Amino acid sequence: MDEPILTIEEREAINSGRWFSSLSPSLRHDILRCSYVKRYKDGTLIAARGDPPEDWIACARGAVRVSSISLSGKQITLTYVEPGIWFGDVAIFDGDQRTHDAYAHGDTTILCVTRTDFRKILAQHTELYEAMLRLHARRIRQLFGLVEDLNTLPLRSRLAKQLLHLVRSYGVPSLSDGSEIRIGLQLAQEELAQLLGASRQRVNQELKAMEREDTIRIEPGGLVVRDREALMRIAEASP
């Protein structure tokens, strides 16, 4: 069900986003003034591959799972869009169809700006052109980094880097031990394996090894990081 406004927590997630917070106050105001809110239950389709690019979107709560379909018909998770991140602008710029499916992962709130309003804001704020270039450049850097990691780092290091990213985006202090950090985003091991380009069995083996080393703890509801420094050392280890 759509709600007219963001909650205080959702608005804070948008305003504190690294890219969005770098914009001028007047540009941020105009983007938020033109936006509207949509809320989705877990697993609901937000946008489908082949759809026309109607909206520029930001995640305000939960996560957006971006996926594709393999030749065998299996759904493959490519990434998760976290709160504060904007996406969907590539299709708006080139006018082509959406390239992937997007689903709500958990109860999710998104903020939408129509294609028409996006172009109006561009015309009124030339600052947005440079800001979008910075945003796309950051994505390209991240993409090259992922490709490099995939080709140079062992799975153990890639898994540690992914867990550290999840801690930064979804980490909350454990109620039982303040020194531990619980990853709030619940991912099945199969989904985690897809993000790493590995099999579920291999990811499970690495997770079990980290658990034996007291670096993490595997629980039915998700993962708890017990030793963040140790996880950082694993991520930085040379192959």
Coordinates of C-alpha atoms in Angstrom, one line a residue:
M1 CA 0.0 0.0 0.0
D2 CA 1.4 3.4 -0.9
E3 CA 1.9 6.0 1.8
P4 CA 2.1 9.7 1.2
I5 CA 5.2 10.5 3.1
L6 CA 8.4 8.8 4.3
T7 CA 8.8 8.0 8.0
I8 CA 11.5 9.8 10.0
E9 CA 13.8 6.8 9.7
E10 CA 13.2 6.4 6.0
R11 CA 13.8 10.1 5.3
E12 CA 17.0 9.9 7.3
A13 CA 18.2 6.9 5.2
I14 CA 17.7 8.9 2.1
N15 CA 19.3 12.1 3.4
S16 CA 22.3 10.3 4.8
G17 CA 23.1 8.5 1.6
R18 CA 26.7 9.3 0.5
W19 CA 25.8 10.5 -2.9
F20 CA 22.5 12.2 -2.1
S21 CA 24.0 14.1 0.9
S22 CA 26.6 15.6 -1.5
L23 CA 24.0 17.5 -3.5
S24 CA 23.1 21.1 -2.8
P25 CA 20.1 21.7 -0.4
S26 CA 18.0 23.2 -3.2
L27 CA 18.6 20.2 -5.5
R28 CA 17.8 17.7 -2.7
H29 CA 14.6 19.7 -1.9
D30 CA 13.4 19.6 -5.5
I31 CA 14.1 15.9 -5.8
L32 CA 12.2 15.1 -2.7
R33 CA 9.4 17.6 -3.6
C34 CA 8.8 15.7 -6.9
S35 CA 9.0 12.2 -5.4
Y36 CA 6.4 9.8 -4.2
V37 CA 6.5 6.8 -1.9
K38 CA 5.7 3.1 -2.6
R39 CA 5.8 0.3 -0.1
Y40 CA 6.2 -3.4 -0.9
K41 CA 6.0 -6.7 1.0
D42 CA 8.8 -9.2 0.8
G43 CA 9.2 -10.8 -2.6
T44 CA 6.9 -8.4 -4.4
L45 CA 8.1 -7.4 -7.9
I46 CA 9.0 -3.7 -8.1
A47 CA 10.2 -3.6 -11.7
A48 CA 10.5 -6.3 -14.4
R49 CA 13.1 -6.8 -17.1
G50 CA 11.7 -5.2 -20.3
D51 CA 9.6 -2.6 -18.6
P52 CA 9.8 1.0 -19.9
P53 CA 11.9 3.3 -17.6
E54 CA 9.2 5.2 -15.9
D55 CA 10.8 6.1 -12.6
W56 CA 14.1 7.0 -11.0
I57 CA 14.2 5.1 -7.7
A58 CA 15.8 5.2 -4.3
C59 CA 15.6 2.5 -1.6
A60 CA 14.5 4.1 1.7
R61 CA 13.9 0.9 3.8
G62 CA 14.6 -2.8 3.5
A63 CA 16.5 -3.8 0.3
V64 CA 15.8 -4.2 -3.4
R65 CA 17.1 -7.5 -4.9
V66 CA 18.2 -7.1 -8.5
S67 CA 18.2 -10.4 -10.4
S68 CA 18.3 -12.1 -13.8
I69 CA 17.2 -15.4 -15.3
S70 CA 19.8 -17.9 -16.4
L71 CA 19.6 -19.9 -19.6
S72 CA 18.3 -22.8 -17.5
G73 CA 15.5 -20.6 -16.1
K74 CA 17.0 -20.2 -12.7
Q75 CA 16.7 -16.8 -11.0
I76 CA 20.2 -15.4 -10.1
T77 CA 20.7 -12.6 -7.6
L78 CA 23.1 -10.0 -8.9
T79 CA 23.1 -7.4 -6.1
Y80 CA 21.1 -5.8 -3.3
V81 CA 20.3 -2.1 -3.3
E82 CA 20.5 -0.8 0.2
P83 CA 18.8 2.2 1.9
G84 CA 20.1 5.5 0.6
I85 CA 21.1 4.2 -2.8
W86 CA 19.5 5.5 -6.1
F87 CA 19.1 3.3 -9.1
G88 CA 17.2 3.0 -12.4
D89 CA 18.7 6.1 -14.0
V90 CA 20.6 4.3 -16.8
A91 CA 17.4 3.3 -18.5
I92 CA 16.0 6.8 -18.1
F93 CA 19.1 8.3 -19.7
D94 CA 19.2 5.9 -22.7
G95 CA 15.5 5.4 -23.0
D96 CA 15.9 1.6 -23.3
Q97 CA 14.0 -1.1 -21.4
R98 CA 14.9 -2.2 -17.8
T99 CA 17.6 -4.8 -18.0
H100 CA 16.9 -6.7 -14.8
D101 CA 14.1 -7.7 -12.4
A102 CA 13.9 -5.9 -9.1
Y103 CA 12.1 -7.4 -6.1
A104 CA 11.5 -6.3 -2.5
H105 CA 13.7 -8.1 -0.1
G106 CA 11.9 -7.9 3.2
D107 CA 9.4 -5.1 3.8
T108 CA 10.7 -2.4 1.5
T109 CA 10.0 1.3 0.9
I110 CA 11.1 3.1 -2.2
L111 CA 11.1 6.7 -3.3
C112 CA 10.2 7.3 -6.9
V113 CA 10.7 10.3 -9.3
T114 CA 9.0 10.0 -12.6
R115 CA 11.0 10.2 -15.8
T116 CA 9.3 13.5 -16.7
D117 CA 10.1 15.1 -13.3
F118 CA 13.6 13.8 -13.5
R119 CA 14.2 15.6 -16.8
K120 CA 12.6 18.8 -15.4
I121 CA 15.0 18.7 -12.5
L122 CA 17.9 18.2 -14.9
A123 CA 16.8 21.2 -16.8
Q124 CA 16.6 23.3 -13.6
H125 CA 19.7 22.1 -11.9
T126 CA 22.8 21.6 -14.2
E127 CA 24.5 20.5 -11.0
L128 CA 22.7 17.2 -11.3
Y129 CA 24.5 16.3 -14.6
E130 CA 27.9 16.4 -12.9
A131 CA 26.4 14.6 -9.9
M132 CA 25.1 11.8 -12.1
L133 CA 28.5 11.5 -13.7
R134 CA 30.1 11.0 -10.3
L135 CA 27.5 8.4 -9.4
H136 CA 28.1 6.5 -12.6
A137 CA 31.9 6.7 -12.2
R138 CA 31.6 5.3 -8.7
R139 CA 29.5 2.4 -10.1
I140 CA 32.1 1.7 -12.8
R141 CA 34.9 1.7 -10.2
Q142 CA 32.9 -0.7 -8.0
L143 CA 32.2 -3.0 -11.0
F144 CA 35.9 -3.1 -12.0
G145 CA 36.7 -3.8 -8.3
L146 CA 34.3 -6.7 -8.3
V147 CA 35.8 -8.1 -11.5
E148 CA 39.3 -7.8 -10.1
D149 CA 38.4 -9.5 -6.8
L150 CA 36.7 -12.3 -8.7
N151 CA 39.9 -12.9 -10.7
T152 CA 42.5 -12.3 -8.1
L153 CA 41.1 -13.1 -4.6
P154 CA 40.2 -16.5 -3.1
L155 CA 36.6 -17.1 -2.1
R156 CA 37.5 -16.7 1.6
S157 CA 38.7 -13.1 1.0
R158 CA 35.7 -12.2 -1.2
L159 CA 33.3 -13.6 1.3
A160 CA 34.9 -11.6 4.1
K161 CA 34.7 -8.4 2.0
Q162 CA 31.0 -9.1 1.2
L163 CA 30.2 -9.7 4.9
L164 CA 32.0 -6.4 5.8
H165 CA 29.9 -4.6 3.2
L166 CA 26.7 -6.1 4.8
V167 CA 27.9 -5.0 8.2
R168 CA 28.3 -1.4 7.0
S169 CA 24.9 -1.4 5.4
Y170 CA 22.8 -3.5 7.7
G171 CA 24.9 -4.1 10.9
V172 CA 23.1 -3.7 14.2
P173 CA 24.7 -4.3 17.7
S174 CA 23.8 -7.7 19.1
L175 CA 21.5 -7.6 22.0
S176 CA 23.4 -10.3 23.8
D177 CA 26.8 -8.9 23.3
G178 CA 27.5 -5.3 22.3
S179 CA 30.8 -6.1 20.8
E180 CA 29.1 -8.4 18.2
I181 CA 27.3 -7.1 15.1
R182 CA 24.3 -8.8 13.7
I183 CA 23.7 -8.5 9.9
G184 CA 20.1 -7.3 9.7
L185 CA 19.7 -8.3 6.0
Q186 CA 18.7 -12.0 6.0
L187 CA 20.3 -13.8 3.1
A188 CA 20.1 -17.5 2.4
Q189 CA 23.4 -19.1 1.7
E190 CA 22.4 -19.7 -1.9
E191 CA 21.8 -15.9 -2.3
L192 CA 25.1 -15.1 -0.7
A193 CA 26.8 -17.6 -3.0
Q194 CA 25.2 -16.0 -6.1
L195 CA 26.6 -12.6 -5.0
L196 CA 30.1 -14.2 -4.9
G197 CA 29.8 -16.2 -8.1
A198 CA 30.4 -19.4 -6.1
S199 CA 28.5 -22.6 -5.2
R200 CA 26.5 -22.7 -2.0
Q201 CA 28.5 -25.7 -0.8
R202 CA 31.8 -23.8 -1.0
V203 CA 30.4 -20.7 0.7
N204 CA 29.0 -22.9 3.4
Q205 CA 32.5 -24.5 4.0
E206 CA 34.1 -21.0 4.3
L207 CA 31.4 -19.8 6.7
K208 CA 31.8 -22.9 8.9
A209 CA 35.6 -22.3 8.9
M210 CA 35.1 -18.7 10.0
E211 CA 32.7 -19.9 12.7
R212 CA 35.3 -22.3 14.0
E213 CA 37.7 -19.4 14.2
D214 CA 35.2 -17.4 16.2
T215 CA 35.1 -14.7 13.5
I216 CA 31.3 -15.1 12.9
R217 CA 28.4 -17.0 14.3
I218 CA 25.8 -18.7 12.1
E219 CA 22.3 -18.5 13.5
P220 CA 18.9 -19.6 12.0
G221 CA 18.0 -15.9 11.6
G222 CA 21.2 -14.8 9.9
L223 CA 24.9 -14.1 10.6
V224 CA 26.6 -12.4 13.5
V225 CA 30.1 -10.9 13.2
R226 CA 32.0 -11.6 16.4
D227 CA 35.4 -10.3 15.4
R228 CA 35.3 -7.5 12.8
E229 CA 39.0 -7.0 12.8
A230 CA 39.6 -10.6 12.1
L231 CA 37.2 -10.4 9.2
M232 CA 39.1 -7.4 7.8
R233 CA 42.4 -9.3 8.0
I234 CA 40.8 -12.1 6.0
A235 CA 39.5 -9.6 3.4
E236 CA 42.9 -8.0 3.0
A237 CA 44.9 -11.3 2.9
S238 CA 47.0 -11.7 -0.2
P239 CA 46.2 -14.7 -2.4

